[in-house]
Amino acid sequence: MSDPEIMYSLALIASAQTVGVDPFEELRNEGYNSIAVYSSTYIGHMMHYWASYTRNWIDVYTPKASVGLQMNFTVGHYQTLDLSTITTHNYDILLIDNYDWPIEGDLKALLGETPLLNINSFVKKMFIEKTYYSPILKLAAKLADHNKVLVCYEATVLSLKKRYGDSLSPHEQHVACFMDEWRAHRSDPEFDDPIWKANKYTDDYVLECIPGPEILRHPNGLQVLANRTSNCVNVVSNHRLTTNVPDSFQATIWVFGSSKVFGSGSDDSHTIPSCLQKLINKSSYNYRVVNCSNYAGAPEAQQIRLMETLPIQPNDITVFMTCREDHFLPFAGQVPTIDLNEVFRRPHQFGEVFWDDSHMNSKGNEIVADALFAALMNNGAFSLCDVDSAANSRDKNSGNTDTEHAESNNTAFFNLGEDMSGLEQYLGKLKLIQKPIGSVVMNCNPFTMGHRYLVETAAGKVAHLYVFVVEEDSSYFPFATRIKLVQEGLADLQNVTVIPSGEFIISLRTFDAYSHKDKLQDKVIDASTDVHVFGKYIAPSLDITVRSVGDEPIDAVTRQYNAALLDILPRYGVDLVVIPRKAMMNEPISASRVRRLLKERDFASISLLVPQTTLNYLQEHYGQQTNKQDP
């Protein structure tokens, strides 16, 4: 093959690996149970990687005359002088990338009954059809089943140039590699380029926002983002963080796509989903926006897998963004579409919107969000659904989920370590308890009237409520005291059972940030492990179908934890109910407020915030006559 053909084949093979397509399995389905590949080192390396990644019934041969002889291949690779040294009758089919490699004797005599297939034809047929067009059509059909869908054709410098010729800005016509420009800017502070003048990039910003995220691959082929915490780029529960998401919402907008949706080159607050969330918050609609980018260059097959793992509800909106026109066209006429190339056709007044030939800067992302919001409005996608109907729809749909598939995906990327001792014993104890349908998890440091109000309200909504008291001893009041005060303060509620949380709910093992949350109020935290453990293990053991929390106007860590609950628990059939905080004198009742008053020994004010049982304990242990250390 020529160099362009080699690069084309390499690109197709890489795309197949990205989306988890197994073309060799297609050959085996056609009856070829043993396969030999005879190829140059470049193609052979990629083919061997893919073959060994998927099956051990494929052997790859490379001629010794090929370049890069010292590459380290694993089992299943052989170096050979020429094709004649391969015992072809041991294989059902032979794939070859160049008929000009040294061959001794007649090719047909050499091959015997073994069929020959050209690799380039193979990758074109298998990879293009299986990687691109088949998934696109499947995705189009899947999206057409959703009530509210918008498919977006993204604008890039290349797509604008292809369609509108030279009607580009000088920067767009000569856009360079961003990292080259960054290096030029670092060596010359007077570096004259509009993209730097417009964005004022710092070194820290560039090093955080430009590199791609770490990708995790599930055994079934699903590709997700690795969780990450930093100043500019945060990934929580395997999704790029969308900023300013409301604590409670009526429905969700799921935005699917690749690096442009991820927000390559932008901090969390300036990605397309975050910009869209800002517009939603200013409107009369109550939606959250979830960034569902998996960062893959050809994401259609991945999006199908990812969609199957997410709790998309009838009132939700699904937005799919692609930068390929041939991927965009199959959706026309099936679902609402928008072509962003028309938005960014010059002349326009936006200035420079690209930081490289594909990705937009913060201004460009804001314009894209404006266009998406307008398109959703014009297509009637938004609705003023009420919370109860949304919750009911979740209840009705929870039984229609492929549970085994969802569980494998939801639990793939949290880790309790190799030592699972204690978990089975704890789950066994839970099974001995009467089955509930409701739950609350509280620290109670100490137990207040706010906690009492939360439990009373939650208990009024369920047949039975379990109150888990955080057992981790990292609070001012020890666990033994806290659970005693909770038990005494709830003793009159007949359908409430108080139990310890063990080491698997808000513990150092599952959510260590909670133990020092006072120092993390300005940080992005990841609580997904704790929530997944609750959803997969704890809730099923007690048949929990509802978890109730108080809304959190004060504590940023708890607020992020509640957001993780809202995002993840529905995947396990558990609804989250957010209950407004009880207030006293125009201020939410909180345990931290009680501790502040306790320092001052202001028991008169404390008496308005805690049950009598808690007040009695505090007066006994912290009265004027004691030397107890202040909280």
Tab-separated table of N, CA and C in Angstrom, residues 259-380:
chain	number	residue	atom	x	y	z
A	259	SER	N	-14.760	15.803	21.816
A	259	SER	CA	-13.919	16.753	22.550
A	259	SER	C	-14.510	18.148	22.596
A	260	LYS	N	-15.331	18.511	21.618
A	260	LYS	CA	-15.931	19.849	21.626
A	260	LYS	C	-16.971	19.962	22.721
A	261	VAL	N	-17.758	18.904	22.919
A	261	VAL	CA	-18.707	18.893	24.028
A	261	VAL	C	-17.963	18.820	25.357
A	262	PHE	N	-16.903	18.014	25.398
A	262	PHE	CA	-16.089	17.954	26.618
A	262	PHE	C	-15.607	19.342	27.016
A	263	GLY	N	-15.243	20.148	26.018
A	263	GLY	CA	-14.766	21.495	26.293
A	263	GLY	C	-13.263	21.588	26.269
A	264	SER	N	-12.634	20.889	25.319
A	264	SER	CA	-11.180	20.970	25.206
A	264	SER	C	-10.765	22.419	24.999
A	265	GLY	N	-9.875	22.891	25.861
A	265	GLY	CA	-9.420	24.272	25.794
A	265	GLY	C	-10.181	25.223	26.686
A	266	SER	N	-11.210	24.720	27.399
A	266	SER	CA	-12.031	25.590	28.261
A	266	SER	C	-12.047	25.060	29.687
A	267	ASP	N	-12.209	25.964	30.643
A	267	ASP	CA	-12.403	25.521	32.016
A	267	ASP	C	-13.851	25.067	32.187
A	268	ASP	N	-14.164	24.521	33.361
A	268	ASP	CA	-15.482	23.929	33.584
A	268	ASP	C	-16.622	24.892	33.278
A	269	SER	N	-16.453	26.157	33.631
A	269	SER	CA	-17.558	27.118	33.517
A	269	SER	C	-17.805	27.589	32.097
A	270	HIS	N	-16.902	27.251	31.150
A	270	HIS	CA	-17.048	27.749	29.790
A	270	HIS	C	-17.210	26.641	28.758
A	271	THR	N	-17.547	25.428	29.183
A	271	THR	CA	-17.887	24.391	28.219
A	271	THR	C	-19.270	24.687	27.651
A	272	ILE	N	-19.604	24.039	26.552
A	272	ILE	CA	-20.926	24.236	25.947
A	272	ILE	C	-22.039	23.855	26.922
A	273	PRO	N	-21.978	22.685	27.605
A	273	PRO	CA	-23.038	22.361	28.567
A	273	PRO	C	-23.148	23.383	29.699
A	274	SER	N	-22.011	23.886	30.213
A	274	SER	CA	-22.076	24.882	31.293
A	274	SER	C	-22.675	26.189	30.794
A	275	CYS	N	-22.318	26.603	29.572
A	275	CYS	CA	-22.906	27.822	29.008
A	275	CYS	C	-24.410	27.647	28.791
A	276	LEU	N	-24.816	26.450	28.369
A	276	LEU	CA	-26.243	26.177	28.200
A	276	LEU	C	-26.961	26.198	29.545
A	277	GLN	N	-26.289	25.670	30.591
A	277	GLN	CA	-26.897	25.677	31.923
A	277	GLN	C	-27.147	27.105	32.408
A	278	LYS	N	-26.220	28.015	32.115
A	278	LYS	CA	-26.412	29.422	32.498
A	278	LYS	C	-27.669	29.990	31.861
A	279	LEU	N	-27.876	29.692	30.579
A	279	LEU	CA	-29.063	30.195	29.892
A	279	LEU	C	-30.334	29.589	30.478
A	280	ILE	N	-30.290	28.285	30.789
A	280	ILE	CA	-31.453	27.627	31.399
A	280	ILE	C	-31.795	28.288	32.728
A	281	ASN	N	-30.752	28.578	33.533
A	281	ASN	CA	-30.984	29.154	34.861
A	281	ASN	C	-31.624	30.531	34.779
A	282	LYS	N	-31.358	31.246	33.690
A	282	LYS	CA	-31.950	32.578	33.522
A	282	LYS	C	-33.373	32.516	32.974
A	283	SER	N	-33.783	31.346	32.496
A	283	SER	CA	-35.107	31.191	31.901
A	283	SER	C	-36.114	30.747	32.958
A	284	SER	N	-37.312	30.452	32.496
A	284	SER	CA	-38.358	29.980	33.406
A	284	SER	C	-38.367	28.460	33.512
A	285	TYR	N	-37.404	27.802	32.864
A	285	TYR	CA	-37.363	26.344	32.867
A	285	TYR	C	-36.400	25.833	33.934
A	286	ASN	N	-36.727	24.649	34.453
A	286	ASN	CA	-35.937	24.084	35.547
A	286	ASN	C	-35.316	22.767	35.087
A	287	TYR	N	-34.211	22.876	34.352
A	287	TYR	CA	-33.505	21.720	33.831
A	287	TYR	C	-32.062	21.735	34.350
A	288	ARG	N	-31.494	20.557	34.485
A	288	ARG	CA	-30.046	20.454	34.655
A	288	ARG	C	-29.447	20.002	33.326
A	289	VAL	N	-28.174	20.312	33.111
A	289	VAL	CA	-27.476	19.911	31.897
A	289	VAL	C	-26.333	18.975	32.286
A	290	VAL	N	-26.235	17.817	31.633
A	290	VAL	CA	-25.192	16.832	31.914
A	290	VAL	C	-24.288	16.720	30.693
A	291	ASN	N	-22.990	16.858	30.915
A	291	ASN	CA	-21.989	16.715	29.858
A	291	ASN	C	-21.700	15.229	29.667
A	292	CYS	N	-22.156	14.662	28.546
A	292	CYS	CA	-22.001	13.226	28.289
A	292	CYS	C	-20.904	12.937	27.270
A	293	SER	N	-19.929	13.829	27.151
A	293	SER	CA	-18.840	13.581	26.217
A	293	SER	C	-18.014	12.390	26.668
A	294	ASN	N	-17.608	11.565	25.692
A	294	ASN	CA	-16.653	10.494	25.998
A	294	ASN	C	-15.319	10.765	25.321
A	295	TYR	N	-15.201	11.940	24.660
A	295	TYR	CA	-13.973	12.446	24.075
A	295	TYR	C	-13.517	11.673	22.850
A	296	ALA	N	-14.285	10.685	22.383
A	296	ALA	CA	-13.869	9.883	21.229
A	296	ALA	C	-14.064	10.663	19.943
A	297	GLY	N	-13.205	10.440	18.954
A	297	GLY	CA	-13.318	11.153	17.695
A	297	GLY	C	-14.498	10.691	16.857
A	298	ALA	N	-14.888	9.433	16.948
A	298	ALA	CA	-16.039	8.911	16.206
A	298	ALA	C	-16.989	8.273	17.206
A	299	PRO	N	-17.828	9.067	17.857
A	299	PRO	CA	-18.472	8.613	19.088
A	299	PRO	C	-19.784	7.872	18.916
A	300	GLU	N	-20.279	7.642	17.691
A	300	GLU	CA	-21.643	7.156	17.574
A	300	GLU	C	-21.865	5.819	18.283
A	301	ALA	N	-20.981	4.834	18.012
A	301	ALA	CA	-21.148	3.535	18.671
A	301	ALA	C	-21.047	3.664	20.179
A	302	GLN	N	-20.139	4.536	20.640
A	302	GLN	CA	-20.003	4.750	22.084
A	302	GLN	C	-21.252	5.406	22.659
A	303	GLN	N	-21.847	6.339	21.925
A	303	GLN	CA	-23.014	7.038	22.453
A	303	GLN	C	-24.173	6.076	22.665
A	304	ILE	N	-24.304	5.085	21.766
A	304	ILE	CA	-25.368	4.098	21.944
A	304	ILE	C	-25.162	3.346	23.250
A	305	ARG	N	-23.910	2.905	23.490
A	305	ARG	CA	-23.618	2.187	24.737
A	305	ARG	C	-23.884	3.085	25.941
A	306	LEU	N	-23.412	4.333	25.860
A	306	LEU	CA	-23.540	5.236	26.994
A	306	LEU	C	-24.995	5.558	27.279
A	307	MET	N	-25.790	5.785	26.234
A	307	MET	CA	-27.206	6.101	26.425
A	307	MET	C	-27.931	4.993	27.166
A	308	GLU	N	-27.524	3.753	26.901
A	308	GLU	CA	-28.188	2.611	27.537
A	308	GLU	C	-27.918	2.552	29.032
A	309	THR	N	-26.892	3.258	29.511
A	309	THR	CA	-26.553	3.211	30.934
A	309	THR	C	-27.138	4.380	31.715
A	310	LEU	N	-27.719	5.366	31.018
A	310	LEU	CA	-28.172	6.587	31.677
A	310	LEU	C	-29.684	6.574	31.887
A	311	PRO	N	-30.155	7.148	32.984
A	311	PRO	CA	-31.603	7.147	33.287
A	311	PRO	C	-32.347	8.243	32.536
A	312	ILE	N	-32.348	8.186	31.196
A	312	ILE	CA	-33.020	9.204	30.390
A	312	ILE	C	-34.530	8.994	30.504
A	313	GLN	N	-35.244	10.048	30.897
A	313	GLN	CA	-36.672	9.978	31.172
A	313	GLN	C	-37.473	10.658	30.061
A	314	PRO	N	-38.792	10.392	29.996
A	314	PRO	CA	-39.609	10.944	28.907
A	314	PRO	C	-39.563	12.467	28.792
A	315	ASN	N	-39.437	13.173	29.904
A	315	ASN	CA	-39.404	14.639	29.854
A	315	ASN	C	-38.017	15.197	29.573
A	316	ASP	N	-36.997	14.326	29.518
A	316	ASP	CA	-35.629	14.785	29.287
A	316	ASP	C	-35.408	15.163	27.824
A	317	ILE	N	-34.332	15.894	27.591
A	317	ILE	CA	-33.934	16.305	26.248
A	317	ILE	C	-32.574	15.684	25.937
A	318	THR	N	-32.425	15.114	24.753
A	318	THR	CA	-31.163	14.531	24.318
A	318	THR	C	-30.588	15.363	23.183
A	319	VAL	N	-29.364	15.869	23.369
A	319	VAL	CA	-28.677	16.652	22.347
A	319	VAL	C	-27.450	15.860	21.902
A	320	PHE	N	-27.334	15.619	20.598
A	320	PHE	CA	-26.174	14.911	20.057
A	320	PHE	C	-25.440	15.839	19.098
A	321	MET	N	-24.120	16.003	19.315
A	321	MET	CA	-23.315	16.905	18.503
A	321	MET	C	-22.237	16.125	17.765
A	322	THR	N	-22.089	16.375	16.473
A	322	THR	CA	-21.074	15.707	15.654
A	322	THR	C	-20.405	16.723	14.749
A	323	CYS	N	-19.132	16.501	14.439
A	323	CYS	CA	-18.393	17.405	13.568
A	323	CYS	C	-18.292	16.867	12.153
A	324	ARG	N	-18.941	15.737	11.877
A	324	ARG	CA	-18.866	15.121	10.548
A	324	ARG	C	-20.209	15.276	9.831
A	325	GLU	N	-20.144	15.881	8.650
A	325	GLU	CA	-21.377	16.101	7.897
A	325	GLU	C	-22.015	14.777	7.490
A	326	ASP	N	-21.200	13.766	7.122
A	326	ASP	CA	-21.774	12.482	6.726
A	326	ASP	C	-22.397	11.755	7.915
A	327	HIS	N	-22.013	12.150	9.127
A	327	HIS	CA	-22.673	11.608	10.319
A	327	HIS	C	-23.956	12.367	10.627
A	328	PHE	N	-23.977	13.623	10.219
A	328	PHE	CA	-25.107	14.498	10.528
A	328	PHE	C	-26.288	14.241	9.596
A	329	LEU	N	-26.012	14.003	8.320
A	329	LEU	CA	-27.065	13.920	7.306
A	329	LEU	C	-28.082	12.801	7.549
A	330	PRO	N	-27.673	11.610	8.056
A	330	PRO	CA	-28.683	10.555	8.260
A	330	PRO	C	-29.798	10.939	9.227
A	331	PHE	N	-29.569	11.961	10.059
A	331	PHE	CA	-30.592	12.351	11.031
A	331	PHE	C	-31.645	13.274	10.415
A	332	ALA	N	-31.301	13.906	9.286
A	332	ALA	CA	-32.209	14.879	8.685
A	332	ALA	C	-33.541	14.225	8.368
A	333	GLY	N	-34.604	14.884	8.791
A	333	GLY	CA	-35.942	14.365	8.546
A	333	GLY	C	-36.439	13.421	9.605
A	334	GLN	N	-35.525	12.901	10.435
A	334	GLN	CA	-35.942	11.981	11.497
A	334	GLN	C	-36.128	12.710	12.828
A	335	VAL	N	-35.221	13.646	13.106
A	335	VAL	CA	-35.271	14.410	14.357
A	335	VAL	C	-34.918	15.867	14.041
A	336	PRO	N	-35.220	16.803	14.955
A	336	PRO	CA	-34.814	18.202	14.740
A	336	PRO	C	-33.291	18.328	14.667
A	337	THR	N	-32.802	19.177	13.759
A	337	THR	CA	-31.361	19.352	13.576
A	337	THR	C	-31.025	20.833	13.509
A	338	ILE	N	-29.752	21.142	13.748
A	338	ILE	CA	-29.242	22.506	13.600
A	338	ILE	C	-27.835	22.427	13.024
A	339	ASP	N	-27.543	23.260	12.038
A	339	ASP	CA	-26.239	23.306	11.400
A	339	ASP	C	-25.511	24.565	11.873
A	340	LEU	N	-24.508	24.393	12.740
A	340	LEU	CA	-23.806	25.539	13.312
A	340	LEU	C	-22.894	26.229	12.305
A	341	ASN	N	-22.606	25.574	11.185
A	341	ASN	CA	-21.799	26.245	10.162
A	341	ASN	C	-22.510	27.487	9.645
A	342	GLU	N	-23.829	27.452	9.629
A	342	GLU	CA	-24.588	28.623	9.211
A	342	GLU	C	-24.476	29.746	10.234
A	343	VAL	N	-24.355	29.385	11.494
A	343	VAL	CA	-24.228	30.397	12.555
A	343	VAL	C	-22.886	31.118	12.447
A	344	PHE	N	-21.826	30.375	12.111
A	344	PHE	CA	-20.472	30.949	12.119
A	344	PHE	C	-19.983	31.339	10.726
A	345	ARG	N	-20.888	31.387	9.780
A	345	ARG	CA	-20.503	31.858	8.441
A	345	ARG	C	-20.195	33.350	8.502
A	346	ARG	N	-19.049	33.729	7.982
A	346	ARG	CA	-18.686	35.141	7.953
A	346	ARG	C	-19.326	35.813	6.744
A	347	PRO	N	-19.632	37.135	6.866
A	347	PRO	CA	-19.228	38.020	7.970
A	347	PRO	C	-20.130	37.873	9.197
A	348	HIS	N	-19.499	37.893	10.367
A	348	HIS	CA	-20.243	37.945	11.629
A	348	HIS	C	-19.481	38.836	12.600
A	349	GLN	N	-20.122	39.124	13.716
A	349	GLN	CA	-19.562	40.074	14.680
A	349	GLN	C	-18.991	39.394	15.918
A	350	PHE	N	-18.724	38.095	15.813
A	350	PHE	CA	-18.293	37.355	16.998
A	350	PHE	C	-16.799	37.509	17.281
A	351	GLY	N	-16.020	37.958	16.296
A	351	GLY	CA	-14.582	37.968	16.466
A	351	GLY	C	-14.009	36.580	16.253
A	352	GLU	N	-12.857	36.295	16.892
A	352	GLU	CA	-12.229	34.976	16.753
A	352	GLU	C	-12.854	34.004	17.745
A	353	VAL	N	-13.309	32.863	17.240
A	353	VAL	CA	-14.013	31.902	18.088
A	353	VAL	C	-13.295	30.556	18.179
A	354	PHE	N	-12.235	30.344	17.383
A	354	PHE	CA	-11.499	29.078	17.400
A	354	PHE	C	-10.129	29.268	18.056
A	355	TRP	N	-9.724	28.293	18.870
A	355	TRP	CA	-8.343	28.330	19.364
A	355	TRP	C	-7.457	27.340	18.601
A	356	ASP	N	-8.064	26.416	17.847
A	356	ASP	CA	-7.334	25.624	16.861
A	356	ASP	C	-8.284	25.385	15.702
A	357	ASP	N	-8.004	24.421	14.826
A	357	ASP	CA	-8.853	24.270	13.652
A	357	ASP	C	-10.156	23.541	13.926
A	358	SER	N	-10.359	23.073	15.144
A	358	SER	CA	-11.573	22.321	15.459
A	358	SER	C	-12.321	22.842	16.680
A	359	HIS	N	-11.588	23.328	17.688
A	359	HIS	CA	-12.197	23.637	18.981
A	359	HIS	C	-12.386	25.136	19.169
A	360	MET	N	-13.450	25.470	19.879
A	360	MET	CA	-13.797	26.874	20.084
A	360	MET	C	-13.346	27.356	21.451
A	361	ASN	N	-13.116	28.662	21.530
A	361	ASN	CA	-12.795	29.279	22.808
A	361	ASN	C	-14.086	29.532	23.579
A	362	SER	N	-13.980	30.184	24.714
A	362	SER	CA	-15.155	30.379	25.573
A	362	SER	C	-16.237	31.187	24.865
A	363	LYS	N	-15.839	32.182	24.079
A	363	LYS	CA	-16.831	32.969	23.350
A	363	LYS	C	-17.573	32.096	22.348
A	364	GLY	N	-16.832	31.253	21.617
A	364	GLY	CA	-17.469	30.358	20.661
A	364	GLY	C	-18.430	29.397	21.329
A	365	ASN	N	-18.043	28.865	22.487
A	365	ASN	CA	-18.925	27.944	23.213
A	365	ASN	C	-20.201	28.636	23.670
A	366	GLU	N	-20.079	29.891	24.081
A	366	GLU	CA	-21.277	30.643	24.484
A	366	GLU	C	-22.230	30.830	23.304
A	367	ILE	N	-21.676	31.100	22.119
A	367	ILE	CA	-22.511	31.283	20.931
A	367	ILE	C	-23.187	29.975	20.558
A	368	VAL	N	-22.449	28.853	20.651
A	368	VAL	CA	-23.041	27.547	20.392
A	368	VAL	C	-24.194	27.286	21.362
A	369	ALA	N	-23.976	27.584	22.647
A	369	ALA	CA	-25.030	27.385	23.652
A	369	ALA	C	-26.257	28.240	23.333
A	370	ASP	N	-26.031	29.480	22.907
A	370	ASP	CA	-27.152	30.343	22.508
A	370	ASP	C	-27.949	29.702	21.373
A	371	ALA	N	-27.221	29.162	20.374
A	371	ALA	CA	-27.891	28.545	19.229
A	371	ALA	C	-28.659	27.288	19.643
A	372	LEU	N	-28.067	26.477	20.530
A	372	LEU	CA	-28.753	25.275	21.014
A	372	LEU	C	-30.020	25.644	21.778
A	373	PHE	N	-29.901	26.636	22.654
A	373	PHE	CA	-31.055	27.059	23.458
A	373	PHE	C	-32.182	27.543	22.545
A	374	ALA	N	-31.827	28.360	21.535
A	374	ALA	CA	-32.840	28.872	20.608
A	374	ALA	C	-33.477	27.729	19.822
A	375	ALA	N	-32.667	26.755	19.383
A	375	ALA	CA	-33.203	25.634	18.622
A	375	ALA	C	-34.145	24.785	19.471
A	376	LEU	N	-33.786	24.561	20.722
A	376	LEU	CA	-34.652	23.795	21.619
A	376	LEU	C	-35.962	24.540	21.866
A	377	MET	N	-35.865	25.837	22.028
A	377	MET	CA	-37.078	26.651	22.200
A	377	MET	C	-37.964	26.555	20.956
A	378	ASN	N	-37.362	26.748	19.784
A	378	ASN	CA	-38.129	26.769	18.535
A	378	ASN	C	-38.781	25.427	18.231
A	379	ASN	N	-38.184	24.351	18.704
A	379	ASN	CA	-38.735	23.013	18.460
A	379	ASN	C	-39.646	22.535	19.582
A	380	GLY	N	-39.918	23.404	20.566
A	380	GLY	CA	-40.839	23.043	21.641
A	380	GLY	C	-40.329	21.956	22.546
